[in-house]
Coordinates of C-alpha atoms and ligand atoms in Angstrom, one line a residue:
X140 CA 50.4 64.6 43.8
X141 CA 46.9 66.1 44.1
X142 CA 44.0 64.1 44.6
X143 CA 43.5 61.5 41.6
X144 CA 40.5 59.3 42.2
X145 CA 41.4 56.3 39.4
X146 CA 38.8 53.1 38.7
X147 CA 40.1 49.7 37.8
X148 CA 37.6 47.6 36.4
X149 CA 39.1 44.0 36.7
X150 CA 40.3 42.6 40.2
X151 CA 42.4 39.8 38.4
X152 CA 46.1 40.2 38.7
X153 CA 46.4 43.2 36.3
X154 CA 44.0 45.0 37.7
X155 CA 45.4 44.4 41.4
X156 CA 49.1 45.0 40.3
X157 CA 47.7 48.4 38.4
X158 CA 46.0 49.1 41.9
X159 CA 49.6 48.6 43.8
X160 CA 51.0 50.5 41.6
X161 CA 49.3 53.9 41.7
X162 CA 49.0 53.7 45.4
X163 CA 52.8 54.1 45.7
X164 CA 51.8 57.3 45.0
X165 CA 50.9 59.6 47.5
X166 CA 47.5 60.9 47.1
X167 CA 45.7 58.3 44.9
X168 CA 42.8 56.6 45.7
X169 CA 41.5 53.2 43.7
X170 CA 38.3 52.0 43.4
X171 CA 39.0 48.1 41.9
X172 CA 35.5 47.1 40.6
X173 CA 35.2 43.5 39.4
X174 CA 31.6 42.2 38.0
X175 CA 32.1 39.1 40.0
X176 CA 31.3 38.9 44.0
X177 CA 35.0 37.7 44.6
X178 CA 38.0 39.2 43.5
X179 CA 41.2 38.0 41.9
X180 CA 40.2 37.3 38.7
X181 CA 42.1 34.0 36.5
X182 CA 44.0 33.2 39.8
X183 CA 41.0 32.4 41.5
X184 CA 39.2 31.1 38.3
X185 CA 42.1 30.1 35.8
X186 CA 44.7 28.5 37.6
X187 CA 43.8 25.1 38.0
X188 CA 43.1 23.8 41.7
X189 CA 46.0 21.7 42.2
X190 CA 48.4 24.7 41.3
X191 CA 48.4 25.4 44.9
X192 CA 51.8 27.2 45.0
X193 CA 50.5 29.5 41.9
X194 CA 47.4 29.9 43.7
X195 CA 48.3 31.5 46.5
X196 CA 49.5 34.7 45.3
X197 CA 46.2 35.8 46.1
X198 CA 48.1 36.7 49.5
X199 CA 49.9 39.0 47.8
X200 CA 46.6 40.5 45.7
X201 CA 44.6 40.0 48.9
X202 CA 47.3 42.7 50.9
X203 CA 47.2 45.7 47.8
X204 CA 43.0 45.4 48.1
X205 CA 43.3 45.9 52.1
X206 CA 44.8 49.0 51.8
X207 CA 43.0 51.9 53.1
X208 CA 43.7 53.9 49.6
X209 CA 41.8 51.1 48.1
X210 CA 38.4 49.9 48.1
X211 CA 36.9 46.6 46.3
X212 CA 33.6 47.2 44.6
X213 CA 32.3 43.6 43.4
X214 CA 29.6 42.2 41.5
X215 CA 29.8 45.7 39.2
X216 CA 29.7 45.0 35.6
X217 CA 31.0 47.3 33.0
X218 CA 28.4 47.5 30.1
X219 CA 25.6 46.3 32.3
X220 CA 25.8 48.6 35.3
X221 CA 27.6 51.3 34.6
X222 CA 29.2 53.0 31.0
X223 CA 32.5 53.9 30.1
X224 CA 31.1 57.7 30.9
X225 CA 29.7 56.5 34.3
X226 CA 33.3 56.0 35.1
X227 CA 34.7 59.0 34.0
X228 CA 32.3 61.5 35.7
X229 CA 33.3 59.9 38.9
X230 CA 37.4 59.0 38.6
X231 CA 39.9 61.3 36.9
X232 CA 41.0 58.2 35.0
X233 CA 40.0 54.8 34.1
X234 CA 41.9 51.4 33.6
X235 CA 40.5 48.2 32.0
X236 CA 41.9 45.1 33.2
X237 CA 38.8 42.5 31.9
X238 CA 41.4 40.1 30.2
X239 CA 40.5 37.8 27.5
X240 CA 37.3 36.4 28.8
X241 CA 35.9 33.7 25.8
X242 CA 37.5 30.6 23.8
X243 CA 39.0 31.1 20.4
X244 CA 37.0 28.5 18.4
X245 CA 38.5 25.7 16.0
X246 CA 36.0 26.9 13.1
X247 CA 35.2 23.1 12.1
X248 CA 32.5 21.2 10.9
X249 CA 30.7 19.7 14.0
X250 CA 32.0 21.8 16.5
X251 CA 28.7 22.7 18.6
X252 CA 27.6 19.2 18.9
X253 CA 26.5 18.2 22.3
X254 CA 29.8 16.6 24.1
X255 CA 31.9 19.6 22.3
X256 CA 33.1 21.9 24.7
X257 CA 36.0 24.9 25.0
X258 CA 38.5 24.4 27.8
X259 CA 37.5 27.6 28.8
X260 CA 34.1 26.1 29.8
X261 CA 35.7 23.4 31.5
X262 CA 38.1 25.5 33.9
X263 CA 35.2 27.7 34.7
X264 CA 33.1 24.7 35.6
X265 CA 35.8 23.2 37.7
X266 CA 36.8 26.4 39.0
X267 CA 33.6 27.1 40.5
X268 CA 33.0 30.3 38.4
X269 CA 29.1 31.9 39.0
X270 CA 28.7 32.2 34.8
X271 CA 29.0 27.7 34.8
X272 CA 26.6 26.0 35.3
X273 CA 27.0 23.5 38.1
X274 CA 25.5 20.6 35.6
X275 CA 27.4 21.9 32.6
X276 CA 30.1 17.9 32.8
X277 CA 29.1 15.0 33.4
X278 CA 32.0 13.1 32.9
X279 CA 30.4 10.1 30.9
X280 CA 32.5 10.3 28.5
X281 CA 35.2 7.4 28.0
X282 CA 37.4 9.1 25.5
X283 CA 38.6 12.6 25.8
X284 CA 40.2 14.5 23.0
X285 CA 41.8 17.9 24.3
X286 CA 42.5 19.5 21.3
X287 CA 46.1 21.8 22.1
X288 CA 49.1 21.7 23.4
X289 CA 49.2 24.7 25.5
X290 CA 49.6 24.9 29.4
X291 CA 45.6 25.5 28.9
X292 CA 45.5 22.2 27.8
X293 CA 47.6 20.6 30.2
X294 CA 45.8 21.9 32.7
X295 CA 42.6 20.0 31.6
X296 CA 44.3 16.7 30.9
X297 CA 45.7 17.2 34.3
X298 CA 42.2 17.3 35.8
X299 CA 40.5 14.6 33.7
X300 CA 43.4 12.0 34.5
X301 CA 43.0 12.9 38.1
X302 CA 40.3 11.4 40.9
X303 CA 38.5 12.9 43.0
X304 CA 40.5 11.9 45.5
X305 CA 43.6 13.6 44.1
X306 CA 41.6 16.9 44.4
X307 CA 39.6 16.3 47.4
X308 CA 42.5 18.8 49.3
X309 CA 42.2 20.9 46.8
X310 CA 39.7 24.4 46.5
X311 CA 37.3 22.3 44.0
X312 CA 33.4 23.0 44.7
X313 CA 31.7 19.9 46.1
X314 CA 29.4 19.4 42.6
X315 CA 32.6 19.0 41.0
X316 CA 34.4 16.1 43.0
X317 CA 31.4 14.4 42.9
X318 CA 31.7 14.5 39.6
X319 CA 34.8 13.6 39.0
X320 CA 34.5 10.6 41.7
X321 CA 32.4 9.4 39.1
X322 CA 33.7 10.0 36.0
X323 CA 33.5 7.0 33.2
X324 CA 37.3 8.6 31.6
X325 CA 40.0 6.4 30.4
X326 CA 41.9 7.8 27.9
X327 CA 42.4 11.6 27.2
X328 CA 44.6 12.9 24.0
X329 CA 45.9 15.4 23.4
X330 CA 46.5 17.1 20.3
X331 CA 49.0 19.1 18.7
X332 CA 48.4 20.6 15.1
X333 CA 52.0 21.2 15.0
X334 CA 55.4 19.0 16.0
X335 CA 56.5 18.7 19.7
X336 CA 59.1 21.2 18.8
X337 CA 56.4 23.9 18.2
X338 CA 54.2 22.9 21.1
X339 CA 53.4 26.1 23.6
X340 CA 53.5 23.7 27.1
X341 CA 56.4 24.7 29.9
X342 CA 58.7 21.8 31.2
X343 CA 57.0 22.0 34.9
X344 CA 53.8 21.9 33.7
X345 CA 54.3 19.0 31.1
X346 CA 55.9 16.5 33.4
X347 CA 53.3 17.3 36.2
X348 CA 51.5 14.9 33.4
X349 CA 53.8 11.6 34.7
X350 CA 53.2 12.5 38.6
X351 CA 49.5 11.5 38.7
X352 CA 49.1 8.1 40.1
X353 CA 46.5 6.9 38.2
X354 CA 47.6 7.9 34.5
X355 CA 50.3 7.0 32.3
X356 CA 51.7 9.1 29.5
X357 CA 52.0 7.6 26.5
X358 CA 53.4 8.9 23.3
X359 CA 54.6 7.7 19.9
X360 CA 58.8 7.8 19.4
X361 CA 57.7 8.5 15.9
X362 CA 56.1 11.9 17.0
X363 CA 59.5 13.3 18.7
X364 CA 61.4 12.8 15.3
X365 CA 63.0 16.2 14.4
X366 CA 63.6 17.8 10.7
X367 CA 66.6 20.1 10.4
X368 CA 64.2 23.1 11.5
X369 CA 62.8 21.6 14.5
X370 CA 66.4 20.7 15.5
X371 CA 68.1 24.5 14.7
X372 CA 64.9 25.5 17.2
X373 CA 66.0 23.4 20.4
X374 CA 69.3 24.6 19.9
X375 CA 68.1 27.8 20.5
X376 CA 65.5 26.8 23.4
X377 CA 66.5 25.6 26.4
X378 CA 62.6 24.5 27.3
X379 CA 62.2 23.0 24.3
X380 CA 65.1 21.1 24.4
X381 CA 63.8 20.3 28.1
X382 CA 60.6 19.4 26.7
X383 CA 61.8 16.8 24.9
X384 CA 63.6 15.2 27.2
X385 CA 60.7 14.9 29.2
X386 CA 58.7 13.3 26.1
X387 CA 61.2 11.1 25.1
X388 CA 61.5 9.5 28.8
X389 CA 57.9 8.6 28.1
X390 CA 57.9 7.5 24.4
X391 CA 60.7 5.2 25.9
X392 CA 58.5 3.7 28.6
X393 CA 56.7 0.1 28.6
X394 CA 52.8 0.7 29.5
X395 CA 52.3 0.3 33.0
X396 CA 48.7 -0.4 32.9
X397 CA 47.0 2.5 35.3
X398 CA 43.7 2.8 34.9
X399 CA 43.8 6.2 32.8
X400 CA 46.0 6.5 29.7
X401 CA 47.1 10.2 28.5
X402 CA 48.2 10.1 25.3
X403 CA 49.9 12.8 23.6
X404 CA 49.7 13.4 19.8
X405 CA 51.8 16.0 17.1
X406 CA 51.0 16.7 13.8
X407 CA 47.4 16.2 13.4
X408 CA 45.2 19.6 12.6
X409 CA 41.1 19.4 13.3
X410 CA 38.8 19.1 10.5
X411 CA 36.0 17.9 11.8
X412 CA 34.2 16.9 15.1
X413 CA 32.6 13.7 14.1
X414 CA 29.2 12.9 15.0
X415 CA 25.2 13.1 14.3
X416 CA 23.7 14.1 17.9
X417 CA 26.2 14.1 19.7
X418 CA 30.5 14.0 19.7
X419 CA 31.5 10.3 18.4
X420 CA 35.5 11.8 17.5
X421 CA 37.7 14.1 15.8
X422 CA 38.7 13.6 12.2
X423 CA 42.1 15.5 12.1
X424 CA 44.9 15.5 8.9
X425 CA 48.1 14.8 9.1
X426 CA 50.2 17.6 9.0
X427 CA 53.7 19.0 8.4
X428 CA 55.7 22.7 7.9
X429 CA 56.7 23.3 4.4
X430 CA 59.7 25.1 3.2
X431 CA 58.6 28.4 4.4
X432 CA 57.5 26.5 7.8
X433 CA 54.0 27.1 7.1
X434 CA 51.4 24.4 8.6
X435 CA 50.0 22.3 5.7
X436 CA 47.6 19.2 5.3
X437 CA 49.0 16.3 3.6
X438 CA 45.5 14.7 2.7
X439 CA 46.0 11.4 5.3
X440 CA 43.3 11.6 7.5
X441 CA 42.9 10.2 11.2
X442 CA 40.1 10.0 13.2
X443 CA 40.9 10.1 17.0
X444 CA 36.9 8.1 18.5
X445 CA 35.9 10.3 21.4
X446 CA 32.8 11.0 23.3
X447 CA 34.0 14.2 24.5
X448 CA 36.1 17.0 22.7
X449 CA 37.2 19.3 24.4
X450 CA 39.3 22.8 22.5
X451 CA 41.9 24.6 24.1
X452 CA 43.2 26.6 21.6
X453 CA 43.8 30.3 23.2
X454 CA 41.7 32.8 24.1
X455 CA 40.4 36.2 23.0
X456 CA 39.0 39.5 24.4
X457 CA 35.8 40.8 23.9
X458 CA 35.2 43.8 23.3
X459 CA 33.9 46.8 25.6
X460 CA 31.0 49.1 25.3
X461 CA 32.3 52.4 24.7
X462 CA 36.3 51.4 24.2
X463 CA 37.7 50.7 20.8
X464 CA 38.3 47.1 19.8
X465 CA 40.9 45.2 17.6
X466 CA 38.7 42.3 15.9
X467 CA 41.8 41.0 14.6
X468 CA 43.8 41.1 17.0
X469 CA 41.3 40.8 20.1
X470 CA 42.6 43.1 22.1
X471 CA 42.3 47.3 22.8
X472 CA 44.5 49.1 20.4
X473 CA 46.8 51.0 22.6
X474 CA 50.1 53.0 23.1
X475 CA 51.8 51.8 26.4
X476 CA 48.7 51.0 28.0
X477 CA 47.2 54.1 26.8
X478 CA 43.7 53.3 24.8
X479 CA 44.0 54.7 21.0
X480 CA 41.0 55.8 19.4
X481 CA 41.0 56.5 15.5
X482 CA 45.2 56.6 16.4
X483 CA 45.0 59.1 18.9
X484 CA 45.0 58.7 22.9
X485 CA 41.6 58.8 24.6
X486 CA 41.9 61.1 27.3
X487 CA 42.4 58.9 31.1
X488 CA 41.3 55.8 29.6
X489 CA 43.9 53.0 29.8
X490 CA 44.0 49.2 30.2
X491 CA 46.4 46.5 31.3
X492 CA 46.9 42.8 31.4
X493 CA 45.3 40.2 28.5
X494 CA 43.2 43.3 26.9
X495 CA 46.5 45.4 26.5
X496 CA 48.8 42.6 25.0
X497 CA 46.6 39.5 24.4
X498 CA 46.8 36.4 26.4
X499 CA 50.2 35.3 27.0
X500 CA 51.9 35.0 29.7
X501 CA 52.0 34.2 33.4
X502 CA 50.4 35.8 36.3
X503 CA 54.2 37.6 37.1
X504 CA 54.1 39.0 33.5
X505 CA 51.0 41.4 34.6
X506 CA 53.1 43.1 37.1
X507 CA 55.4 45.3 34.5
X508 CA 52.6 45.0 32.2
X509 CA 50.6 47.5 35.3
X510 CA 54.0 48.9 35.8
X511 CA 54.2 50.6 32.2
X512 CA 50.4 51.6 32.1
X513 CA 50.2 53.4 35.6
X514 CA 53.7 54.6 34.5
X515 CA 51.9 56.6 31.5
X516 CA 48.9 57.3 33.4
X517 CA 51.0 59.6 35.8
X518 CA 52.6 61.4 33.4
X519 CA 49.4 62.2 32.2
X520 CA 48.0 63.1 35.4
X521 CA 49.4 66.9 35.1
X522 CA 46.4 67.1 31.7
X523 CA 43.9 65.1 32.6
X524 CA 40.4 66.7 33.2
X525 CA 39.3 66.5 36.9
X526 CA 36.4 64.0 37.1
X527 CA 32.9 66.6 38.2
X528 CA 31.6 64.0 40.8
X529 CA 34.5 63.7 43.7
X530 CA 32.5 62.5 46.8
X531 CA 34.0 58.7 46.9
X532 CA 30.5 57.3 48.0
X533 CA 28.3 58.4 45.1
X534 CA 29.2 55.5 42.9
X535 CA 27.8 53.4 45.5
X536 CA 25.0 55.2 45.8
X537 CA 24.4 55.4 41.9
X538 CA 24.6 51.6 41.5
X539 CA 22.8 50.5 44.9
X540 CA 19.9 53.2 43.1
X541 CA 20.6 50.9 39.9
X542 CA 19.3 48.0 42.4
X543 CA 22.4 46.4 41.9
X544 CA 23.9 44.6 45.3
X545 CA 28.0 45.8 45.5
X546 CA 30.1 43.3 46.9
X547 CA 32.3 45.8 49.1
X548 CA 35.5 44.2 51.1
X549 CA 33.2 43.0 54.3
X550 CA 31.3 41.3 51.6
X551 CA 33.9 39.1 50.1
X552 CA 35.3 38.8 53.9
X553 CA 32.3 36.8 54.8
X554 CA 32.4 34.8 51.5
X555 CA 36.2 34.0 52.3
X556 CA 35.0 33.1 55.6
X557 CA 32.1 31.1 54.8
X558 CA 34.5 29.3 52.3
X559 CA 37.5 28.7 54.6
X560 CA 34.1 26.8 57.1
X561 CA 33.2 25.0 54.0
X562 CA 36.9 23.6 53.8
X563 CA 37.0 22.6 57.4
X564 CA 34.3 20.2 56.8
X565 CA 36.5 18.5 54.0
X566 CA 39.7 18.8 55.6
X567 CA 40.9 21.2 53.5
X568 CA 41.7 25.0 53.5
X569 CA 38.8 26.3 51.1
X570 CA 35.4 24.9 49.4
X571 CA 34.7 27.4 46.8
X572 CA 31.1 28.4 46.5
X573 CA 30.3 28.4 42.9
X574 CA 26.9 29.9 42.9
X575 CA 26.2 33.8 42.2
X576 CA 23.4 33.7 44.4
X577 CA 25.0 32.1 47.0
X578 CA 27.8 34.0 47.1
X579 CA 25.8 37.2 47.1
X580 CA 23.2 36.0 50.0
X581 CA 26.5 35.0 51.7
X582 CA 28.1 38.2 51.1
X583 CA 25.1 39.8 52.6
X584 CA 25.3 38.1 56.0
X585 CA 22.7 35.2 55.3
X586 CA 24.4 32.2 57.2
X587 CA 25.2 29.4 55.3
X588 CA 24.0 25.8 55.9
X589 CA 28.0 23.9 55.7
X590 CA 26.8 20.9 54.4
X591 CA 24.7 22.3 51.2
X592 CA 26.8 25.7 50.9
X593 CA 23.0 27.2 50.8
X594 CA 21.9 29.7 52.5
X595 CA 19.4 29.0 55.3
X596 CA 15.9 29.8 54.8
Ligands
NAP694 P1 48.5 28.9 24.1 O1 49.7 28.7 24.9 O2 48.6 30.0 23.0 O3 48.3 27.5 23.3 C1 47.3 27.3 22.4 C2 47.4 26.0 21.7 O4 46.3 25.9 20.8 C3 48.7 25.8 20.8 O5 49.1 24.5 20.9 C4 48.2 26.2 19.4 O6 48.9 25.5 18.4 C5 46.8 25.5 19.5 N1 45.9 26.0 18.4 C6 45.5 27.2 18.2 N2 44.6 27.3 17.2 C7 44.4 26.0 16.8 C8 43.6 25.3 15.8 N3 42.8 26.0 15.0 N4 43.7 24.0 15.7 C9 44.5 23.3 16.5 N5 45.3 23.8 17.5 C10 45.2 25.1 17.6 O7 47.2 29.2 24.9 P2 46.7 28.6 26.3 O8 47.1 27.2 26.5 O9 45.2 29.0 26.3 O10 47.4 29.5 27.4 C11 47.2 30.9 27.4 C12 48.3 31.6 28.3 O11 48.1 31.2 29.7 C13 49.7 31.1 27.9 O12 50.6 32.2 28.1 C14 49.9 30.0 29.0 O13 51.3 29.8 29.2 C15 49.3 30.6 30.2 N6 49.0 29.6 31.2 C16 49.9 29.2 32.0 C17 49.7 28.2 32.9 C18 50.8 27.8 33.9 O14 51.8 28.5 34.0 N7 50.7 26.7 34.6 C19 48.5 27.5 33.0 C20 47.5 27.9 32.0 C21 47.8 28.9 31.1 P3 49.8 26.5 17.4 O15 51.0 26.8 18.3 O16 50.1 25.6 16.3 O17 49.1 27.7 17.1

């Protein structure tokens, strides 16, 4: 293969798989440019702390950006930096891999008063992302409604039902254990709009929910009763039917009294978050599937009292500046990875990973995701137009002209490092630092004070 210069933009599992993949291939060189200082995307800022065995695929990610065919250009953001035709006058061909960066939204009455938050916000809070603001929980809250019953969710009850001494080995920044060391929480419940027969959790991830020492599941035998529907879909489903099992064990239970209770709810849909200032509940409606399984309201309301609410309801993309966009859908329209634009490809522009498909999925699911878009990139290489600009460092030299400070390998090296130092004071194998400009004076060799993550004057 002749010389194919290609740019990610996304250092997230899609990105990094799409990376691997065209460097099996003699001859190309990747540039993976990420608008974060730190690479790996959702596994370093979606999957949740304690998820340590998930986590750690970053090894894997960590070995594809080490290659020499590949270089890591962080802290460059698409749409703010550099344009879509930035990128193509400097790589033969480009491939989006931003994901499915904002909440989907309940569309309620009530849903921006203070103490209503997405999960998204929450995960980036907890996960130390630079966009949070290191203020943005308080934890005051007694009562937590988590409104979903996705692994999203679970994820958040997970964390709320936990102390801080349950994640204390874990990556969390130090903000955030303190935090949670002081967190008012009692009772978090989740809610499902739909029956426990329709609800999007795993098995692993569900009964993680009865390991936490301090919680105790509770749910209501009334919730796991099945119409003829619900029980033709276990049949079929071997998690579902596993699912079950795991919520009927609990329904069974007597209360154990632990000092957090983490309740989970079916058949109640969001009206309205209740309140004046600020959150005081959620008023939901019952629910049920009619004939056609459709979700409709029967009329009986419930309001769950809550000071917090927190919706977990899916993500969506956003779109691109430049790139076509799917409003409905929330994703790039595409052919295999291949960007369509008015139904026809857009010569060397591709994308991969939660803005190809939507976001479903685990991290695994990205790797033949990449597979099938660098698959139709190369047999498109023969036709695509040779990028004018080929001298590898002009980028570079374009953005650090833009005044903008590119996070190259060394860079996130010392932020690994400085990290891994930070962890060694807690006993543990990372502290994240959740501050952009910390991580960027720390990426540009300004020592950090360990005890304040700061950099020293
Ligand atoms: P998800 O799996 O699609 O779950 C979304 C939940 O929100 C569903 O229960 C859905 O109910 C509910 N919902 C949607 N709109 C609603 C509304 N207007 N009112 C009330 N409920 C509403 O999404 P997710 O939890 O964000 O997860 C995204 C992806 O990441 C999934 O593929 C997930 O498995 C993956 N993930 C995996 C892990 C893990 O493996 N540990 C951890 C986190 C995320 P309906 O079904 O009724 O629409």
């Amino acid at each position: 293969m002749p010389d194919l210069r290609v740019a990610v933009v996304g250092a997230g599992p899609a990105g990094v798989y799409a990376a691997a993949a065209l460097t099996r291939v003699d001859g190309v060189t990747v540039d993976v440019l990420d608008r974060l200082p730190a690479p790996y995307g959702l596994v370093r800022y979606g999957v949740a702390p304690d998820h340590v065995k998930m986590k750690s695929v970053d090894v894997a990610l960590r070995k594809v950006l080490e290659q020499p065919s590949v270089r890591f250009l962080g802290n460059v953001d698409l749409g703010e930096h550099l344009s879509l035709d930035d990128l193509r006058r400097h790589y033969d061909a480009v491939v989006i891999a931003t994901g499915a960066a904002v909440d989907r939204r309940l569309d309620v009455p009530g849903e921006d008063l203070a103490g209503s938050f997405s999960a998204t916000d929450f995960v980036a809070w907890y996960s130390g992302h630079p966009d949070a603001a290191l203020d943005r929980f308080t934890l005051r809250a007694r009562r937590v409604v988590v409104v979903g019953v996705g692994n999203v969710a679970v994820d958040v009850a997970r964390v709320l039902a936990k102390t801080a001494a349950d994640l204390s080995p874990t990556d969390v920044p130090g903000h955030v254990l303190e935090v949670l060391d002081a967190s008012a929480v009692e009772e978090i419940t989740m809610v499902g709009r739909r029956g426990p027969a329709q609800a999007k959790f795993t098995t692993k991830e569900l009964r993680e929910l009865g390991e936490i020492a301090g919680a105790e599941v509770l749910v209501d035998p009334a919730d796991l009763e099945l119409d003829e529907a619900a029980e033709a879909a276990l049949a079929a489903d071997r998690t579902l039917r596993a699912n079950l099992d795991v919520l009927r064990d609990w329904a069974a239970r007597e209360p154990a009294g632990r000092p957090r209770r983490l309740r989970l709810r079916f058949w109640l849909r969001p009206v309205e978050v209740l309140g004046v200032e600020a959150v005081t509940g959620l008023r939901t409606e019952r629910s049920r599937l009619n004939a056609e399984g459709r979700l409709v309201g029967t009329g009986e309301t419930v309001d769950l009292p809550a000071e917090m609410v927190l919706r977990s309801v899916g993500y969506r993309g956003l779109p691109l500046p430049g790139l076509p966009f799917d409003e409905r859908t929330g994703i790039v329209p595409n052919e295999a990875g291949r960007v369509l634009g008015g139904g026809s490809p857009l010569p060397g522009v591709y994308v991969a990973g939660w803005v190809k498909r939507g976001p479903t999925g685990v991290i695994g699911t990205n790797k033949s995701d990449a597979a099938e878009t660098v698959a139709s990139l190369l047999a498109d290489e023969p036709d695509l137009p040779r990028a004018p600009e080929r001298d590898a460092d002009a980028l570079v030299e374009l953005l650090c002209h833009r005044s903008v400070q590119v996070v190259e390998w060394a860079g996130w090296e010392a932020i690994d490092a400085a990290e891994r130092r930070l962890g060694e004071d807690r006993g543990c194998a990372r502290v994240k630092i959740a501050d952009r400009e910390t991580l960027l004076a720390t990426a540009a060799g300004t020592p950090l004070t360990a005890a304040a993550g700061r950099p020293r004057p």
